[in-house]
Amino acid sequence: MKVAFETLGCKVNQYETEAMRALFVDAGYTPVSFDEVADVYVINTCTVTNLGDRKSRQMIRRATRKNPDACVVVTGCYAQTAPQEVSAIEGVRLVLGTRQRDRIVELVQTLPKEGCQTVVETITHNRDFEALGVELYHDRTRAFLKIQDGCDRYCSYCIIPYARGPVRSRPLDEILTEAKRLRDNGCRELVLSGIHVASYGKDFSDGTDLFSVIDALEGIDGIDRIRMSSIEPIWVNEKLSEAAKKWHKLCHHQHLSLQSGCDKILKKMNRRYTTAEYEKAVLRLRELYPDIAITTDIIVGFPEETEEDFLETMAFAERIGIAQIHVFPYSPRKGTPAAQNPHQVSGPQKNDRAHRLGALAENLHQRFLKEQCGKTETVLFEEKQEGFWIGHTSNYQKVYIRSNQNLSGQLVPVTIKEPFRDGLSGGMIDAEE
Ligand code: SF4
């Protein structure tokens, strides 16, 4: 039996797809690419924006067109928040929300001959972390390690707390066991992933928190790098400054979510920091790691955002000198407070602001890339493509070099030359060739 997977959205979704892939492989299924004819298609969906829903539906239809007799399984956040809508799509046989994925093979093998089965739990009061483990990332030196699920922040534009439920942290011993298994399978870099990683440990009573996780991973030989997925200013505090003195593996890249550079809009978004607090966090990170790359997400066209508010965001992003900005035109999500705000910004205005901020983001990124040139950086090489070995620096810049050596999974010091493709070109320090 052949099974194919398509994953939309975040690192947590990618992690969960890897886990579901392993369950099917253990049950004797052969994974094939999503473009091939398969007996089972699993679409792990995203609902963070309307576009996420639309792309999820496109993938579902692509699967049913590829093999009308296939068993199409739709799981993830869109399935969790809109099960009726998903089960009504022709060809869908199983709708599985953001829980019970450990039962996916059993559910597929016991499906009734006809119709669509829906297995979607109410998630708002769920307190257990779902034990979906990953042992091996096929031929990866860098692995996502899910340590947390859910979010209690309820930012006014966000549907995620309704799709993922409250904060659930993974027991520390389980995290360490999986980290060692991934290390034994060749992973040298772990990306700590979750829906709201900064909330890790919030549901524990013994004081275990995100610092405890990094402290423990620092002690595992063979794990050379620890990368954070996305973090918030609340975590960038005095405790981090103290802890960072003894850490050697934390990568010099932080995706520090901003969303807006205007305090009025941050308040309306129900974000829990001001621009001054955000800037303080950036300055602290730069003091700890002078070569750090700070990347972020910014929403433009949030309800009630005026041209002046938007210009404040542009000025703030430029002043902070953010290395990379992911720009999102505001997408009203049914069921969120912001979607009910009568003062929505028009589509053309949103697109215009996204275009202007996008141009600024490109300038800031090019400026950051140029600042890397001439430096010596250690690169973890992951793959070879078109004669280039490709890997990432600690501050998450993609580096391309030519070498006859097998650099797969190697941490190598490289001289950074110039911007190249979507990254930088580099040269080996002591090139033998
Ligand atoms: S922190 Fe806010 S934006 Fe992020 S998942 Fe939670 S509610 Fe959504």
Short mmCIF file of C-alpha atoms and ligand atoms in Angstrom, two decimals:
data_model
loop_
_atom_site.label_atom_id
_atom_site.label_comp_id
_atom_site.label_asym_id
_atom_site.label_seq_id
_atom_site.Cartn_x
_atom_site.Cartn_y
_atom_site.Cartn_z
CA MET A 1 0.00 0.00 0.00
CA LYS A 2 1.28 3.47 -0.89
CA VAL A 3 0.81 6.56 1.26
CA ALA A 4 1.51 10.19 0.37
CA PHE A 5 1.67 13.28 2.55
CA GLU A 6 1.20 17.00 2.00
CA THR A 7 1.96 19.42 4.83
CA LEU A 8 0.86 23.04 5.01
CA GLY A 9 1.84 25.61 7.63
CA CYS A 10 4.28 25.60 10.50
CA LYS A 11 7.15 23.53 11.87
CA VAL A 12 4.78 21.79 14.29
CA ASN A 13 2.73 20.53 11.34
CA GLN A 14 5.91 19.33 9.62
CA TYR A 15 6.95 17.53 12.78
CA GLU A 16 3.54 15.86 13.11
CA THR A 17 3.59 14.73 9.48
CA GLU A 18 6.98 13.09 10.08
CA ALA A 19 5.47 11.27 13.05
CA MET A 20 2.42 10.11 11.04
CA ARG A 21 4.75 9.00 8.20
CA ALA A 22 6.66 6.82 10.68
CA LEU A 23 3.38 5.24 11.89
CA PHE A 24 2.41 4.27 8.32
CA VAL A 25 5.91 2.95 7.57
CA ASP A 26 5.80 0.83 10.73
CA ALA A 27 2.47 -0.54 9.48
CA GLY A 28 4.09 -1.59 6.18
CA TYR A 29 3.02 1.31 3.95
CA THR A 30 5.42 2.71 1.32
CA PRO A 31 5.68 6.49 1.34
CA VAL A 32 5.53 8.07 -2.13
CA SER A 33 5.55 11.70 -3.22
CA PHE A 34 2.27 13.56 -3.27
CA ASP A 35 2.44 13.79 -7.07
CA GLU A 36 2.27 10.00 -7.41
CA VAL A 37 -0.77 7.71 -7.32
CA ALA A 38 -1.26 6.49 -3.76
CA ASP A 39 -3.79 4.40 -1.84
CA VAL A 40 -3.87 6.84 1.06
CA TYR A 41 -3.31 10.62 0.97
CA VAL A 42 -2.79 12.53 4.21
CA ILE A 43 -3.14 16.32 4.03
CA ASN A 44 -1.96 18.06 7.20
CA THR A 45 -3.73 21.40 6.97
CA CYS A 46 -3.20 24.98 8.18
CA THR A 47 -5.84 27.59 9.00
CA VAL A 48 -3.73 30.53 10.14
CA THR A 49 -5.01 32.59 7.17
CA ASN A 50 -7.80 32.29 4.56
CA LEU A 51 -5.03 31.34 2.16
CA GLY A 52 -4.18 28.38 4.42
CA ASP A 53 -7.76 27.10 4.10
CA ARG A 54 -7.78 27.65 0.34
CA LYS A 55 -4.47 25.85 -0.20
CA SER A 56 -5.67 22.98 2.00
CA ARG A 57 -8.77 22.55 -0.18
CA GLN A 58 -6.61 22.68 -3.32
CA MET A 59 -4.42 19.83 -1.98
CA ILE A 60 -7.48 17.78 -1.07
CA ARG A 61 -8.87 18.14 -4.60
CA ARG A 62 -5.46 17.37 -6.11
CA ALA A 63 -5.38 14.08 -4.18
CA THR A 64 -8.91 13.02 -5.19
CA ARG A 65 -8.13 13.86 -8.82
CA LYS A 66 -4.90 11.83 -8.67
CA ASN A 67 -6.73 8.74 -7.43
CA PRO A 68 -10.54 8.97 -7.02
CA ASP A 69 -10.50 5.59 -5.20
CA ALA A 70 -7.88 6.65 -2.68
CA CYS A 71 -8.55 7.12 1.04
CA VAL A 72 -8.10 10.89 1.56
CA VAL A 73 -7.39 11.86 5.17
CA VAL A 74 -7.53 15.52 6.18
CA THR A 75 -5.94 16.44 9.52
CA GLY A 76 -4.50 19.51 11.24
CA CYS A 77 -5.85 22.95 12.14
CA TYR A 78 -8.33 23.48 9.26
CA ALA A 79 -9.82 20.04 9.94
CA GLN A 80 -10.06 20.92 13.64
CA THR A 81 -11.79 24.30 13.16
CA ALA A 82 -14.02 23.46 10.14
CA PRO A 83 -14.76 19.69 10.17
CA GLN A 84 -18.17 20.00 8.42
CA GLU A 85 -16.70 22.13 5.63
CA VAL A 86 -13.87 19.61 5.13
CA SER A 87 -16.04 16.48 5.32
CA ALA A 88 -18.30 17.99 2.65
CA ILE A 89 -15.44 18.01 0.11
CA GLU A 90 -15.87 15.13 -2.32
CA GLY A 91 -13.48 12.22 -1.78
CA VAL A 92 -12.62 12.98 1.85
CA ARG A 93 -12.93 9.74 3.85
CA LEU A 94 -11.51 10.75 7.23
CA VAL A 95 -11.40 14.13 9.00
CA LEU A 96 -8.99 14.01 11.93
CA GLY A 97 -8.48 17.20 13.99
CA THR A 98 -5.36 18.14 15.96
CA ARG A 99 -5.73 15.18 18.32
CA GLN A 100 -5.62 11.35 18.08
CA ARG A 101 -3.12 11.32 15.20
CA ASP A 102 -1.39 8.39 16.92
CA ARG A 103 -4.50 6.37 15.87
CA ILE A 104 -4.37 7.46 12.20
CA VAL A 105 -3.37 4.05 10.75
CA GLU A 106 -5.98 2.16 12.80
CA LEU A 107 -8.68 4.69 11.81
CA VAL A 108 -7.76 4.40 8.11
CA GLN A 109 -7.81 0.59 8.25
CA THR A 110 -11.21 0.44 10.00
CA LEU A 111 -13.05 3.02 7.91
CA PRO A 112 -16.57 2.02 6.77
CA LYS A 113 -16.79 1.24 3.00
CA GLU A 114 -18.71 4.44 2.22
CA GLY A 115 -18.88 8.01 3.47
CA CYS A 116 -16.64 10.22 5.57
CA GLN A 117 -15.73 9.64 9.24
CA THR A 118 -15.01 12.64 11.43
CA VAL A 119 -12.78 12.29 14.52
CA VAL A 120 -12.50 15.82 15.91
CA GLU A 121 -12.40 16.36 19.68
CA THR A 122 -13.42 19.53 21.51
CA ILE A 123 -9.98 20.86 22.36
CA THR A 124 -10.55 23.84 24.64
CA HIS A 125 -10.15 21.90 27.91
CA ASN A 126 -7.55 19.39 26.76
CA ARG A 127 -4.57 19.21 29.16
CA ASP A 128 -2.55 16.27 27.80
CA PHE A 129 0.41 16.64 25.45
CA GLU A 130 -0.20 14.32 22.49
CA ALA A 131 2.54 11.66 22.43
CA LEU A 132 3.46 11.70 18.76
CA GLY A 133 7.20 10.93 18.59
CA VAL A 134 9.73 11.18 15.76
CA GLU A 135 12.78 8.91 15.71
CA LEU A 136 14.21 9.71 12.33
CA TYR A 137 14.03 12.60 9.91
CA HIS A 138 14.75 11.01 6.58
CA ASP A 139 18.32 12.14 5.64
CA ARG A 140 18.23 15.28 7.80
CA THR A 141 21.02 16.82 9.88
CA ARG A 142 18.53 19.30 11.32
CA ALA A 143 15.37 18.11 12.99
CA PHE A 144 12.27 19.82 14.39
CA LEU A 145 11.66 18.75 17.98
CA LYS A 146 8.12 19.48 19.18
CA ILE A 147 8.23 20.43 22.87
CA GLN A 148 4.93 22.25 23.32
CA ASP A 149 1.41 22.51 21.93
CA GLY A 150 -1.47 25.00 22.24
CA CYS A 151 -1.62 28.69 23.15
CA ASP A 152 -3.43 30.77 25.79
CA ARG A 153 -2.59 34.22 24.41
CA TYR A 154 -5.68 34.83 22.29
CA CYS A 155 -4.22 37.55 20.08
CA SER A 156 -7.32 39.19 18.64
CA TYR A 157 -6.61 38.13 15.02
CA CYS A 158 -5.54 34.56 15.69
CA ILE A 159 -7.52 31.35 15.24
CA ILE A 160 -4.77 29.07 16.60
CA PRO A 161 -5.94 28.80 20.22
CA TYR A 162 -9.27 27.49 18.83
CA ALA A 163 -7.42 24.95 16.64
CA ARG A 164 -4.75 23.85 19.07
CA GLY A 165 -6.31 24.35 22.52
CA PRO A 166 -4.59 25.43 25.73
CA VAL A 167 -0.85 25.24 26.46
CA ARG A 168 0.45 21.68 26.95
CA SER A 169 4.12 21.13 27.59
CA ARG A 170 5.93 17.91 26.81
CA PRO A 171 7.59 16.21 29.80
CA LEU A 172 11.32 17.07 29.84
CA ASP A 173 12.46 13.43 30.02
CA GLU A 174 10.48 12.65 26.84
CA ILE A 175 12.14 15.60 25.07
CA LEU A 176 15.60 14.36 26.05
CA THR A 177 14.86 10.76 25.03
CA GLU A 178 13.74 11.92 21.58
CA ALA A 179 16.69 14.31 21.26
CA LYS A 180 19.10 11.41 21.88
CA ARG A 181 17.26 9.22 19.36
CA LEU A 182 17.49 11.98 16.74
CA ARG A 183 21.20 12.44 17.58
CA ASP A 184 21.75 8.69 17.17
CA ASN A 185 20.12 8.99 13.72
CA GLY A 186 22.52 11.69 12.57
CA CYS A 187 20.80 14.95 13.60
CA ARG A 188 23.26 17.55 14.89
CA GLU A 189 20.85 20.50 15.10
CA LEU A 190 17.49 20.54 16.88
CA VAL A 191 14.84 23.19 16.20
CA LEU A 192 12.71 23.56 19.32
CA SER A 193 9.19 23.83 17.96
CA GLY A 194 5.74 24.50 19.37
CA ILE A 195 2.71 26.67 18.92
CA HIS A 196 3.92 29.12 21.61
CA VAL A 197 7.36 27.92 22.69
CA ALA A 198 7.77 30.77 25.19
CA SER A 199 4.89 29.23 27.18
CA TYR A 200 6.76 25.96 27.69
CA GLY A 201 6.36 24.81 31.32
CA LYS A 202 3.48 27.19 32.06
CA ASP A 203 1.34 24.12 32.90
CA PHE A 204 3.99 22.53 35.15
CA SER A 205 4.14 23.20 38.91
CA ASP A 206 7.82 22.24 39.44
CA GLY A 207 9.34 25.32 37.76
CA THR A 208 10.53 23.43 34.68
CA ASP A 209 10.61 25.95 31.84
CA LEU A 210 12.24 26.63 28.46
CA PHE A 211 15.57 27.42 30.16
CA SER A 212 15.47 23.93 31.72
CA VAL A 213 15.05 22.38 28.26
CA ILE A 214 18.03 24.23 26.79
CA ASP A 215 20.17 23.55 29.87
CA ALA A 216 19.45 19.82 29.48
CA LEU A 217 20.05 19.76 25.71
CA GLU A 218 23.36 21.59 26.23
CA GLY A 219 24.46 18.44 28.08
CA ILE A 220 23.80 15.99 25.24
CA ASP A 221 27.00 15.20 23.30
CA GLY A 222 26.53 15.02 19.56
CA ILE A 223 23.84 17.71 19.51
CA ASP A 224 25.86 20.71 18.32
CA ARG A 225 23.16 23.30 17.76
CA ILE A 226 19.88 24.28 19.38
CA ARG A 227 17.67 26.55 17.30
CA MET A 228 14.51 28.24 18.50
CA SER A 229 11.52 28.31 16.16
CA SER A 230 9.67 31.50 17.18
CA ILE A 231 9.83 33.45 20.43
CA GLU A 232 8.35 36.54 22.09
CA PRO A 233 9.96 39.45 23.93
CA ILE A 234 8.71 38.08 27.29
CA TRP A 235 11.37 35.38 27.07
CA VAL A 236 14.23 37.77 26.33
CA ASN A 237 14.90 38.84 29.93
CA GLU A 238 17.52 38.95 32.68
CA LYS A 239 17.21 35.19 33.16
CA LEU A 240 18.23 34.69 29.51
CA SER A 241 21.27 36.96 29.96
CA GLU A 242 22.38 34.82 32.91
CA ALA A 243 21.66 31.48 31.23
CA ALA A 244 23.34 32.50 27.97
CA LYS A 245 26.69 32.81 29.79
CA LYS A 246 26.83 29.04 30.18
CA TRP A 247 25.18 28.04 26.86
CA HIS A 248 27.34 27.19 23.82
CA LYS A 249 24.83 25.62 21.43
CA LEU A 250 22.03 28.18 21.10
CA CYS A 251 22.00 29.46 17.52
CA HIS A 252 22.46 33.16 16.93
CA HIS A 253 19.08 33.57 15.27
CA GLN A 254 15.82 34.54 16.92
CA HIS A 255 12.49 34.80 15.15
CA LEU A 256 11.10 37.47 17.45
CA SER A 257 7.49 37.95 16.49
CA LEU A 258 6.57 41.69 16.24
CA GLN A 259 3.31 41.83 14.22
CA SER A 260 3.18 45.66 14.36
CA GLY A 261 5.58 48.53 15.08
CA CYS A 262 2.74 50.74 16.36
CA ASP A 263 1.70 50.55 20.04
CA LYS A 264 -1.94 51.46 19.28
CA ILE A 265 -2.22 48.46 16.91
CA LEU A 266 -0.28 46.11 19.23
CA LYS A 267 -2.89 46.86 21.89
CA LYS A 268 -5.76 46.13 19.48
CA MET A 269 -4.02 42.88 18.54
CA ASN A 270 -3.89 41.97 22.26
CA ARG A 271 -0.12 41.49 21.94
CA ARG A 272 1.52 41.52 25.38
CA TYR A 273 4.41 43.94 24.73
CA THR A 274 5.04 47.48 23.53
CA THR A 275 7.48 48.60 20.84
CA ALA A 276 9.79 49.85 23.62
CA GLU A 277 9.81 46.39 25.24
CA TYR A 278 10.40 44.78 21.86
CA GLU A 279 13.34 47.11 21.19
CA LYS A 280 14.76 46.36 24.65
CA ALA A 281 14.63 42.64 23.85
CA VAL A 282 16.41 43.22 20.52
CA LEU A 283 19.16 45.24 22.21
CA ARG A 284 19.59 42.53 24.86
CA LEU A 285 19.91 39.82 22.18
CA ARG A 286 22.46 41.91 20.27
CA GLU A 287 24.45 42.43 23.44
CA LEU A 288 24.49 38.66 24.04
CA TYR A 289 25.11 37.70 20.37
CA PRO A 290 26.52 40.62 18.29
CA ASP A 291 26.16 38.65 15.02
CA ILE A 292 22.57 37.64 15.78
CA ALA A 293 19.97 37.62 12.99
CA ILE A 294 16.59 38.84 14.19
CA THR A 295 13.74 37.92 11.91
CA THR A 296 10.06 38.63 12.39
CA ASP A 297 6.45 38.58 11.19
CA ILE A 298 4.48 41.78 10.60
CA ILE A 299 0.77 42.03 9.79
CA VAL A 300 -0.23 45.03 7.63
CA GLY A 301 -3.74 46.38 7.22
CA PHE A 302 -4.96 45.34 10.67
CA PRO A 303 -8.42 46.81 11.39
CA GLU A 304 -8.22 50.54 12.30
CA GLU A 305 -4.59 50.76 11.09
CA THR A 306 -4.20 54.27 9.60
CA GLU A 307 -1.51 55.40 7.18
CA GLU A 308 0.25 57.07 10.14
CA ASP A 309 0.15 53.80 12.15
CA PHE A 310 1.61 51.95 9.16
CA LEU A 311 4.39 54.53 8.72
CA GLU A 312 5.20 54.05 12.42
CA THR A 313 5.63 50.32 11.73
CA MET A 314 7.86 51.01 8.72
CA ALA A 315 10.01 53.45 10.71
CA PHE A 316 10.27 51.04 13.65
CA ALA A 317 11.31 48.08 11.46
CA GLU A 318 13.94 50.23 9.72
CA ARG A 319 15.29 51.62 13.01
CA ILE A 320 15.57 48.17 14.60
CA GLY A 321 17.30 46.86 11.44
CA ILE A 322 15.48 43.52 11.32
CA ALA A 323 17.35 40.99 9.15
CA GLN A 324 14.26 39.45 7.57
CA ILE A 325 10.56 40.36 7.74
CA HIS A 326 7.71 38.04 6.73
CA VAL A 327 4.90 40.35 5.66
CA PHE A 328 1.26 39.24 6.06
CA PRO A 329 -1.70 41.28 4.81
CA TYR A 330 -4.30 41.00 7.59
CA SER A 331 -6.61 38.01 6.98
CA PRO A 332 -9.91 38.10 8.93
CA ARG A 333 -10.45 34.73 10.62
CA LYS A 334 -14.07 33.85 11.37
CA GLY A 335 -14.56 33.53 15.15
CA THR A 336 -11.78 35.96 16.13
CA PRO A 337 -12.52 39.38 17.72
CA ALA A 338 -10.56 41.33 15.08
CA ALA A 339 -12.70 39.86 12.29
CA GLN A 340 -15.76 41.47 13.89
CA ASN A 341 -14.14 44.92 13.95
CA PRO A 342 -16.24 47.17 11.64
CA HIS A 343 -13.21 49.28 10.65
CA GLN A 344 -11.58 46.80 8.25
CA VAL A 345 -8.83 48.12 5.96
CA SER A 346 -9.61 47.76 2.24
CA GLY A 347 -7.92 45.07 0.13
CA PRO A 348 -6.09 47.57 -2.16
CA GLN A 349 -4.76 49.47 0.89
CA LYS A 350 -3.57 46.21 2.48
CA ASN A 351 -1.82 45.14 -0.71
CA ASP A 352 -0.23 48.57 -1.10
CA ARG A 353 1.13 48.46 2.46
CA ALA A 354 2.31 44.86 2.02
CA HIS A 355 4.13 45.94 -1.13
CA ARG A 356 5.84 48.92 0.56
CA LEU A 357 6.84 46.95 3.67
CA GLY A 358 7.99 44.10 1.40
CA ALA A 359 10.32 46.50 -0.40
CA LEU A 360 11.75 47.73 2.89
CA ALA A 361 12.14 44.12 4.08
CA GLU A 362 14.15 43.28 0.94
CA ASN A 363 16.48 46.25 1.49
CA LEU A 364 17.01 45.30 5.12
CA HIS A 365 17.71 41.68 4.14
CA GLN A 366 20.22 42.68 1.45
CA ARG A 367 21.88 45.01 3.95
CA PHE A 368 22.15 42.13 6.46
CA LEU A 369 23.55 39.77 3.84
CA LYS A 370 26.23 42.32 2.85
CA GLU A 371 27.20 42.70 6.55
CA GLN A 372 28.02 38.94 6.58
CA CYS A 373 30.56 39.18 3.74
CA GLY A 374 34.19 38.66 4.71
CA LYS A 375 33.22 37.02 8.00
CA THR A 376 34.19 33.44 8.99
CA GLU A 377 31.11 31.44 9.96
CA THR A 378 30.62 27.79 10.90
CA VAL A 379 28.14 26.18 8.52
CA LEU A 380 26.23 22.93 9.10
CA PHE A 381 26.03 21.40 5.62
CA GLU A 382 22.81 19.57 4.87
CA GLU A 383 22.67 18.67 1.17
CA LYS A 384 24.37 18.87 -2.23
CA GLN A 385 22.50 20.37 -5.19
CA GLU A 386 23.81 21.28 -8.64
CA GLY A 387 27.41 20.88 -7.51
CA PHE A 388 26.95 23.08 -4.44
CA TRP A 389 27.08 21.96 -0.85
CA ILE A 390 24.32 23.91 0.98
CA GLY A 391 24.00 24.57 4.69
CA HIS A 392 23.15 27.21 7.28
CA THR A 393 25.21 29.43 9.55
CA SER A 394 24.34 29.77 13.25
CA ASN A 395 22.55 33.04 12.40
CA TYR A 396 20.47 31.11 9.85
CA GLN A 397 21.96 32.34 6.60
CA LYS A 398 21.98 29.85 3.72
CA VAL A 399 25.51 29.25 2.37
CA TYR A 400 26.55 27.67 -0.94
CA ILE A 401 30.07 26.34 -1.49
CA ARG A 402 31.81 24.10 -4.00
CA SER A 403 33.87 21.23 -2.55
CA ASN A 404 34.93 17.72 -3.56
CA GLN A 405 34.73 16.59 0.04
CA ASN A 406 31.58 14.92 1.40
CA LEU A 407 30.32 17.68 3.71
CA SER A 408 26.98 16.06 4.58
CA GLY A 409 26.21 16.69 8.26
CA GLN A 410 29.58 18.43 8.73
CA LEU A 411 30.10 21.63 10.73
CA VAL A 412 32.71 23.51 8.69
CA PRO A 413 34.30 26.98 9.10
CA VAL A 414 33.68 28.97 5.91
CA THR A 415 34.66 32.43 4.70
CA ILE A 416 31.54 34.27 3.55
CA LYS A 417 32.07 35.86 0.12
CA GLU A 418 28.99 37.59 -1.32
CA PRO A 419 25.19 37.42 -1.67
CA PHE A 420 24.37 34.46 -3.89
CA ARG A 421 20.93 33.16 -4.93
CA ASP A 422 18.75 33.15 -1.76
CA GLY A 423 21.79 33.22 0.48
CA LEU A 424 25.54 33.67 0.40
CA SER A 425 28.50 32.10 -1.38
CA GLY A 426 31.38 30.88 0.71
CA GLY A 427 34.83 29.32 0.53
CA MET A 428 36.51 26.64 2.61
CA ILE A 429 39.10 28.06 5.03
CA ASP A 430 41.82 25.56 4.13
CA ALA A 431 40.65 24.48 0.66
CA GLU A 432 42.83 21.51 -0.36
CA GLU A 433 41.57 21.53 -3.91
S1 SF4 B 1 0.72 33.89 20.46
FE1 SF4 B 1 -0.99 34.89 19.46
S2 SF4 B 1 -0.47 34.71 17.27
FE2 SF4 B 1 0.76 33.20 18.34
S3 SF4 B 1 -0.43 31.30 18.26
FE3 SF4 B 1 -0.90 32.35 20.19
S4 SF4 B 1 -2.74 33.53 19.79
FE4 SF4 B 1 -1.81 32.98 17.81
#
